[in-house]
Amino acid sequence: MSARNPPAHSPVKIEPLGRIHDRAAFSCGSDELDTYLRERASQEARKQISASFVLVEDGDNSVIGYYSLSATRILLDDLPEKTAKKLPRYPDVPATLLGRLAVDMHHKGMEYGEVLLVDALRRSFQAATDVASYAVVVDSKDDQARLFYEHYGFIVFPDHALRVFLPMQTIARLFV
């Protein structure tokens, strides 16, 4: 994975979710992800539970894709033993949760998932300079989603087949 710009075929931008964004037509094929964007993402942002970011075309407020970020923790015992040995012996370490990532079905196959992922990793890395975070964690919704993240270097937790993480030190190599 490289920290590259969005695909050249469409001028797009990623920005914080706001009232101007048209979420009604968004459909990624998962009712849970669609409902989250339409009904809960704004509420969670107002309550400081999570922050959602949307991918839109310049001049159009229809959502092409989105992701959400929030704080979480990783239990040291959940990490691979080789990784855990390198960390302080606290019961857990801080992390950033990439809670949702979805692309509208009409835009699948256009590399927008990667664009959203790179942006989420960039924002997570930038935030980690002010508030420590060991890794970005994802609880994949299924095996297909887990394979998407593994393709970009995420590591599967030994006892949680759908949970993956990417250490911030690895992410740093993308952006420095």
Coordinates of N, CA and C in Angstrom, one line a residue:
M1 N 0.9 -1.2 0.0 CA 0.0 0.0 0.0 C 0.9 1.2 0.0
S2 N 0.5 2.2 -0.8 CA 1.2 3.4 -0.8 C 0.3 4.6 -0.4
A3 N 0.8 5.6 0.1 CA 0.0 6.8 0.5 C -0.2 7.6 -0.8
R4 N -1.1 7.2 -1.6 CA -1.3 7.9 -2.9 C -2.6 8.6 -2.9
N5 N -2.7 9.4 -3.9 CA -3.9 10.2 -4.1 C -5.1 9.4 -4.6
P6 N -6.3 9.9 -4.5 CA -7.5 9.1 -5.0 C -7.3 8.8 -6.5
P7 N -8.0 7.8 -7.1 CA -7.9 7.5 -8.5 C -8.1 8.7 -9.3
A8 N -7.4 8.8 -10.4 CA -7.4 10.0 -11.3 C -8.7 10.1 -12.1
H9 N -9.6 9.1 -12.1 CA -10.8 9.2 -13.0 C -11.9 10.0 -12.4
S10 N -11.7 10.5 -11.1 CA -12.8 11.2 -10.5 C -12.3 12.2 -9.5
P11 N -12.6 13.5 -9.6 CA -12.1 14.4 -8.5 C -12.9 14.2 -7.3
V12 N -12.3 13.7 -6.2 CA -13.0 13.4 -5.0 C -12.3 14.0 -3.8
K13 N -13.0 14.1 -2.7 CA -12.4 14.6 -1.5 C -13.0 13.8 -0.3
I14 N -12.2 13.8 0.8 CA -12.7 13.2 2.0 C -12.7 14.3 3.1
E15 N -13.9 14.3 3.7 CA -14.1 15.4 4.7 C -15.0 14.8 5.9
P16 N -14.9 15.5 7.0 CA -15.8 15.1 8.1 C -17.3 15.1 7.7
L17 N -18.0 14.1 8.1 CA -19.4 14.0 7.9 C -20.1 15.2 8.4
G18 N -21.0 15.8 7.6 CA -21.8 16.9 8.0 C -23.2 16.9 7.5
R19 N -24.0 17.9 7.9 CA -25.4 17.9 7.5 C -25.5 18.1 6.0
I20 N -24.6 18.6 5.3 CA -24.7 18.8 3.9 C -24.6 17.5 3.1
H21 N -24.1 16.5 3.7 CA -23.9 15.2 3.0 C -25.2 14.4 2.8
D22 N -25.4 14.0 1.6 CA -26.6 13.2 1.2 C -26.3 11.8 1.5
R23 N -26.9 11.2 2.5 CA -26.6 9.8 2.9 C -27.8 8.9 2.5
A24 N -28.9 9.5 2.1 CA -30.1 8.7 1.8 C -29.9 7.6 0.8
A25 N -29.2 7.9 -0.3 CA -29.0 7.0 -1.4 C -27.9 6.0 -1.2
F26 N -27.1 6.2 -0.1 CA -25.9 5.3 0.1 C -26.4 3.9 0.4
S27 N -25.8 2.9 -0.4 CA -26.1 1.5 -0.2 C -24.8 0.7 -0.5
C28 N -24.2 0.1 0.5 CA -23.0 -0.7 0.3 C -23.3 -2.2 0.2
G29 N -24.5 -2.6 0.5 CA -24.9 -4.0 0.5 C -25.0 -4.6 1.9
S30 N -24.7 -3.8 2.9 CA -24.8 -4.2 4.3 C -25.7 -3.3 5.0
D31 N -26.9 -3.8 5.4 CA -27.9 -3.0 6.1 C -27.3 -2.3 7.3
E32 N -26.4 -3.1 8.0 CA -25.8 -2.5 9.3 C -25.0 -1.3 8.9
L33 N -24.1 -1.4 7.9 CA -23.3 -0.2 7.5 C -24.1 0.9 7.0
D34 N -25.1 0.6 6.2 CA -26.0 1.7 5.6 C -26.7 2.4 6.7
T35 N -27.3 1.7 7.6 CA -28.0 2.2 8.7 C -27.2 3.1 9.6
Y36 N -25.9 2.6 9.9 CA -25.0 3.4 10.7 C -24.8 4.8 10.1
L37 N -24.5 4.8 8.8 CA -24.2 6.1 8.2 C -25.5 7.0 8.2
R38 N -26.6 6.4 7.9 CA -27.8 7.3 7.8 C -28.4 7.7 9.2
E39 N -28.3 6.8 10.2 CA -29.0 7.1 11.5 C -28.1 7.3 12.7
R40 N -26.9 6.8 12.7 CA -26.1 6.9 13.9 C -24.8 7.7 13.9
A41 N -24.2 7.8 12.7 CA -22.9 8.4 12.6 C -22.9 9.8 13.1
S42 N -23.9 10.6 12.7 CA -23.9 12.0 13.2 C -24.1 12.1 14.7
Q43 N -25.0 11.3 15.2 CA -25.3 11.2 16.7 C -24.0 10.9 17.5
E44 N -23.3 9.9 17.0 CA -22.1 9.5 17.6 C -21.0 10.6 17.6
A45 N -21.0 11.3 16.5 CA -20.0 12.4 16.4 C -20.4 13.5 17.4
R46 N -21.6 13.8 17.5 CA -22.0 14.9 18.5 C -21.7 14.5 19.9
K47 N -21.8 13.2 20.2 CA -21.5 12.7 21.6 C -20.1 12.3 21.8
Q48 N -19.2 12.6 20.8 CA -17.8 12.3 20.9 C -17.5 10.8 21.0
I49 N -18.3 10.0 20.4 CA -18.1 8.5 20.5 C -17.3 8.1 19.3
S50 N -17.5 8.6 18.1 CA -16.7 8.3 17.0 C -16.8 9.5 16.0
A51 N -15.8 9.5 15.1 CA -15.8 10.5 14.1 C -15.9 9.9 12.7
S52 N -16.8 10.3 11.9 CA -17.0 9.7 10.6 C -16.5 10.7 9.5
F53 N -15.9 10.1 8.5 CA -15.4 10.9 7.3 C -16.0 10.3 6.1
V54 N -16.4 11.2 5.1 CA -17.1 10.7 3.9 C -16.2 11.1 2.7
L55 N -16.3 10.2 1.7 CA -15.7 10.5 0.4 C -16.8 10.9 -0.5
V56 N -16.6 12.1 -1.1 CA -17.6 12.7 -2.0 C -16.9 13.2 -3.3
E57 N -17.6 13.3 -4.4 CA -17.1 14.0 -5.5 C -17.1 15.5 -5.3
D58 N -16.1 16.2 -5.9 CA -16.1 17.6 -5.8 C -17.4 18.2 -6.4
G59 N -18.1 19.0 -5.7 CA -19.3 19.7 -6.2 C -20.6 18.8 -6.0
D60 N -20.5 17.7 -5.4 CA -21.6 16.8 -5.1 C -21.5 16.3 -3.7
N61 N -22.6 16.3 -3.0 CA -22.6 15.9 -1.6 C -23.1 14.5 -1.3
S62 N -23.3 13.7 -2.4 CA -23.7 12.3 -2.3 C -22.5 11.5 -1.8
V63 N -22.7 10.7 -0.8 CA -21.6 9.9 -0.2 C -21.3 8.7 -1.1
I64 N -20.0 8.6 -1.4 CA -19.4 7.5 -2.2 C -19.0 6.4 -1.2
G65 N -18.4 6.8 -0.1 CA -17.9 5.9 0.9 C -17.7 6.6 2.2
Y66 N -17.4 5.9 3.2 CA -17.1 6.5 4.5 C -16.4 5.6 5.4
Y67 N -15.8 6.1 6.5 CA -15.2 5.4 7.6 C -15.4 6.1 8.9
S68 N -15.3 5.4 10.0 CA -15.3 6.0 11.3 C -14.1 5.6 12.1
L69 N -13.7 6.5 13.0 CA -12.6 6.3 13.9 C -13.0 6.6 15.3
S70 N -12.4 5.9 16.2 CA -12.6 6.1 17.7 C -11.5 5.5 18.4
A71 N -11.4 5.8 19.7 CA -10.4 5.3 20.6 C -10.8 3.9 21.0
T72 N -9.8 3.1 21.3 CA -10.1 1.7 21.8 C -8.8 1.3 22.6
R73 N -8.8 0.1 23.0 CA -7.6 -0.5 23.6 C -7.4 -1.9 23.2
I74 N -6.2 -2.4 23.3 CA -5.9 -3.8 22.9 C -5.4 -4.4 24.2
L75 N -6.0 -5.5 24.6 CA -5.4 -6.3 25.7 C -4.1 -6.9 25.3
L76 N -3.1 -6.7 26.1 CA -1.8 -7.2 25.8 C -1.8 -8.7 25.5
D77 N -2.7 -9.5 26.3 CA -2.8 -10.9 26.1 C -3.4 -11.3 24.8
D78 N -4.1 -10.4 24.1 CA -4.7 -10.7 22.8 C -3.7 -10.6 21.7
L79 N -2.6 -9.9 21.9 CA -1.6 -9.7 20.8 C -0.8 -10.9 20.6
P80 N -0.2 -11.1 19.4 CA 0.7 -12.2 19.2 C 1.8 -12.1 20.2
E81 N 2.3 -13.2 20.8 CA 3.3 -13.2 21.8 C 4.6 -12.4 21.4
K82 N 5.0 -12.6 20.2 CA 6.2 -11.9 19.7 C 6.0 -10.4 19.8
T83 N 4.8 -9.9 19.5 CA 4.5 -8.5 19.5 C 4.4 -8.0 21.0
A84 N 3.7 -8.8 21.8 CA 3.4 -8.4 23.2 C 4.7 -8.3 24.0
K85 N 5.7 -9.1 23.7 CA 7.0 -9.1 24.4 C 7.7 -7.7 24.2
K86 N 7.5 -7.0 23.2 CA 8.2 -5.8 22.9 C 7.5 -4.6 23.5
L87 N 6.4 -4.8 24.2 CA 5.6 -3.7 24.8 C 5.7 -3.7 26.3
P88 N 5.5 -2.5 26.9 CA 5.5 -2.4 28.4 C 4.4 -3.4 28.9
R89 N 4.7 -3.9 30.1 CA 3.8 -4.9 30.7 C 2.5 -4.3 31.3
Y90 N 1.9 -3.4 30.6 CA 0.6 -3.0 31.1 C -0.5 -4.0 30.6
P91 N -1.6 -4.0 31.3 CA -2.7 -5.0 30.9 C -3.2 -4.7 29.5
D92 N -3.1 -3.4 29.0 CA -3.6 -3.1 27.7 C -2.8 -1.9 27.2
V93 N -2.9 -1.7 25.9 CA -2.3 -0.5 25.2 C -3.3 0.2 24.4
P94 N -3.1 1.6 24.3 CA -4.1 2.4 23.5 C -4.0 2.1 22.0
A95 N -5.2 2.2 21.4 CA -5.2 2.0 19.9 C -6.3 2.9 19.3
T96 N -6.4 2.9 18.0 CA -7.4 3.6 17.3 C -8.3 2.5 16.6
L97 N -9.6 2.6 16.8 CA -10.5 1.7 16.1 C -11.0 2.3 14.8
L98 N -10.7 1.6 13.7 CA -11.4 1.9 12.5 C -12.7 1.0 12.5
G99 N -13.7 1.7 13.0 CA -15.0 1.0 13.3 C -15.8 0.6 12.1
R100 N -15.8 1.4 11.1 CA -16.6 1.2 9.9 C -15.8 1.7 8.7
L101 N -16.0 1.0 7.6 CA -15.4 1.4 6.3 C -16.3 0.8 5.2
A102 N -16.9 1.6 4.4 CA -17.8 1.1 3.4 C -17.8 2.0 2.1
V103 N -18.1 1.3 1.0 CA -18.1 2.0 -0.3 C -19.5 1.7 -0.9
D104 N -20.1 2.7 -1.5 CA -21.4 2.5 -2.1 C -21.3 1.5 -3.3
M105 N -22.3 0.7 -3.4 CA -22.2 -0.4 -4.5 C -22.0 0.1 -5.9
H106 N -22.5 1.3 -6.2 CA -22.3 1.9 -7.5 C -20.8 2.3 -7.8
H107 N -20.0 2.3 -6.7 CA -18.6 2.7 -6.8 C -17.6 1.6 -6.5
K108 N -18.1 0.4 -6.4 CA -17.2 -0.7 -6.1 C -16.2 -0.9 -7.2
G109 N -15.1 -1.4 -6.9 CA -14.1 -1.8 -7.9 C -13.3 -0.5 -8.5
M110 N -13.5 0.6 -7.8 CA -12.8 1.8 -8.3 C -11.7 2.3 -7.3
E111 N -11.3 1.4 -6.5 CA -10.2 1.6 -5.5 C -10.5 2.6 -4.4
Y112 N -11.8 2.9 -4.2 CA -12.2 3.9 -3.2 C -12.0 3.3 -1.8
G113 N -12.1 2.0 -1.7 CA -11.9 1.3 -0.4 C -10.4 1.6 0.1
E114 N -9.5 1.5 -0.8 CA -8.1 1.8 -0.5 C -7.9 3.2 -0.2
V115 N -8.5 4.1 -1.0 CA -8.4 5.6 -0.7 C -8.9 5.9 0.7
L116 N -10.1 5.3 1.1 CA -10.6 5.5 2.4 C -9.7 5.0 3.5
L117 N -9.1 3.8 3.3 CA -8.2 3.2 4.2 C -7.0 4.0 4.4
V118 N -6.4 4.5 3.3 CA -5.1 5.3 3.4 C -5.4 6.6 4.2
D119 N -6.6 7.2 3.9 CA -6.9 8.4 4.7 C -7.1 8.1 6.1
A120 N -7.8 7.0 6.5 CA -8.0 6.6 7.9 C -6.7 6.4 8.6
L121 N -5.8 5.7 7.9 CA -4.5 5.5 8.5 C -3.7 6.8 8.7
R122 N -3.8 7.7 7.7 CA -3.1 9.0 7.8 C -3.6 9.8 9.0
R123 N -5.0 9.8 9.1 CA -5.6 10.6 10.2 C -5.2 9.9 11.6
S124 N -5.2 8.6 11.6 CA -4.8 7.9 12.8 C -3.4 8.2 13.2
F125 N -2.5 8.2 12.2 CA -1.1 8.4 12.5 C -0.9 9.9 13.0
Q126 N -1.5 10.8 12.3 CA -1.4 12.2 12.8 C -1.9 12.4 14.2
A127 N -3.1 11.8 14.5 CA -3.6 11.9 15.9 C -2.7 11.3 16.9
A128 N -2.0 10.2 16.5 CA -1.1 9.5 17.4 C 0.1 10.3 17.8
T129 N 0.4 11.4 17.1 CA 1.5 12.2 17.6 C 1.1 13.1 18.8
D130 N -0.2 13.3 19.0 CA -0.7 14.0 20.1 C -1.3 13.1 21.2
V131 N -2.0 12.1 20.8 CA -2.5 11.1 21.8 C -2.1 9.7 21.4
A132 N -1.3 9.1 22.2 CA -0.6 7.8 21.9 C -1.6 6.8 21.4
S133 N -1.2 6.0 20.4 CA -2.0 4.9 19.9 C -1.0 3.9 19.3
Y134 N -1.0 2.7 19.8 CA -0.1 1.7 19.4 C -0.4 1.2 18.0
A135 N -1.7 1.1 17.6 CA -2.0 0.5 16.4 C -3.4 0.9 16.0
V136 N -3.8 0.6 14.7 CA -5.1 0.8 14.2 C -5.7 -0.6 14.3
V137 N -6.9 -0.8 14.8 CA -7.6 -2.0 15.0 C -8.9 -2.0 14.2
V138 N -9.2 -3.2 13.6 CA -10.4 -3.3 12.9 C -11.1 -4.6 13.3
D139 N -12.4 -4.6 13.6 CA -13.2 -5.8 13.8 C -13.9 -6.0 12.5
S140 N -13.3 -6.9 11.7 CA -13.9 -7.1 10.3 C -15.3 -7.8 10.5
K141 N -16.2 -7.4 9.5 CA -17.5 -7.9 9.6 C -17.6 -9.4 9.1
D142 N -16.7 -9.8 8.3 CA -16.7 -11.1 7.7 C -15.3 -11.4 7.2
D143 N -15.1 -12.7 6.6 CA -13.8 -13.1 6.1 C -13.4 -12.3 4.9
Q144 N -14.3 -11.9 4.1 CA -13.9 -11.0 2.9 C -13.3 -9.7 3.4
A145 N -13.9 -9.1 4.4 CA -13.4 -7.8 4.9 C -12.1 -8.0 5.5
R146 N -11.9 -9.1 6.3 CA -10.6 -9.4 6.9 C -9.5 -9.6 5.9
L147 N -9.8 -10.2 4.8 CA -8.9 -10.4 3.7 C -8.5 -9.1 3.1
F148 N -9.4 -8.2 2.9 CA -9.1 -6.8 2.4 C -8.1 -6.2 3.3
Y149 N -8.2 -6.2 4.6 CA -7.3 -5.6 5.5 C -5.9 -6.3 5.5
E150 N -6.0 -7.7 5.5 CA -4.7 -8.4 5.4 C -3.9 -8.1 4.2
H151 N -4.6 -7.9 3.1 CA -3.9 -7.5 1.8 C -3.1 -6.2 2.0
Y152 N -3.5 -5.4 3.0 CA -2.7 -4.1 3.2 C -1.8 -4.3 4.5
G153 N -1.5 -5.5 4.9 CA -0.5 -5.7 5.9 C -1.1 -5.8 7.3
F154 N -2.4 -5.8 7.5 CA -2.9 -5.9 8.9 C -2.6 -7.4 9.3
I155 N -2.5 -7.5 10.6 CA -2.1 -8.8 11.3 C -3.4 -9.3 12.0
V156 N -3.7 -10.5 11.9 CA -4.8 -11.1 12.6 C -4.5 -11.4 14.1
F157 N -5.4 -11.1 15.0 CA -5.2 -11.4 16.4 C -5.2 -12.9 16.5
P158 N -4.3 -13.6 17.3 CA -4.3 -15.0 17.4 C -5.6 -15.7 17.7
D159 N -6.4 -15.1 18.7 CA -7.6 -15.8 19.1 C -8.9 -15.1 18.7
H160 N -8.7 -14.2 17.7 CA -9.9 -13.5 17.2 C -9.8 -13.4 15.7
A161 N -10.4 -14.4 15.0 CA -10.1 -14.5 13.5 C -10.5 -13.3 12.7
L162 N -11.5 -12.5 13.1 CA -11.9 -11.4 12.3 C -11.3 -10.0 12.8
R163 N -10.6 -10.1 13.9 CA -10.0 -8.9 14.4 C -8.5 -8.7 13.9
V164 N -8.2 -7.6 13.4 CA -6.9 -7.3 12.8 C -6.3 -6.0 13.3
F165 N -5.0 -5.9 13.2 CA -4.4 -4.6 13.6 C -3.2 -4.3 12.8
L166 N -2.8 -3.0 12.7 CA -1.6 -2.6 12.0 C -0.9 -1.6 12.9
P167 N 0.3 -2.0 13.4 CA 1.1 -1.2 14.3 C 1.3 0.2 13.7
M168 N 1.3 1.2 14.6 CA 1.5 2.6 14.2 C 2.9 2.8 13.6
Q169 N 3.9 2.0 14.0 CA 5.2 2.0 13.5 C 5.2 1.6 12.0
T170 N 4.4 0.7 11.6 CA 4.2 0.3 10.2 C 3.5 1.4 9.5
I171 N 2.5 2.0 10.0 CA 1.8 3.1 9.4 C 2.7 4.3 9.2
A172 N 3.6 4.5 10.1 CA 4.5 5.7 10.0 C 5.3 5.6 8.8
R173 N 5.7 4.4 8.3 CA 6.5 4.3 7.1 C 5.8 4.7 5.9
L174 N 4.5 4.8 5.9 CA 3.7 5.2 4.8 C 3.8 6.7 4.6
F175 N 4.0 7.4 5.7 CA 3.8 8.9 5.7 C 5.0 9.7 6.1
V176 N 6.1 9.1 6.5 CA 7.3 9.9 6.8 C 8.4 9.5 5.8

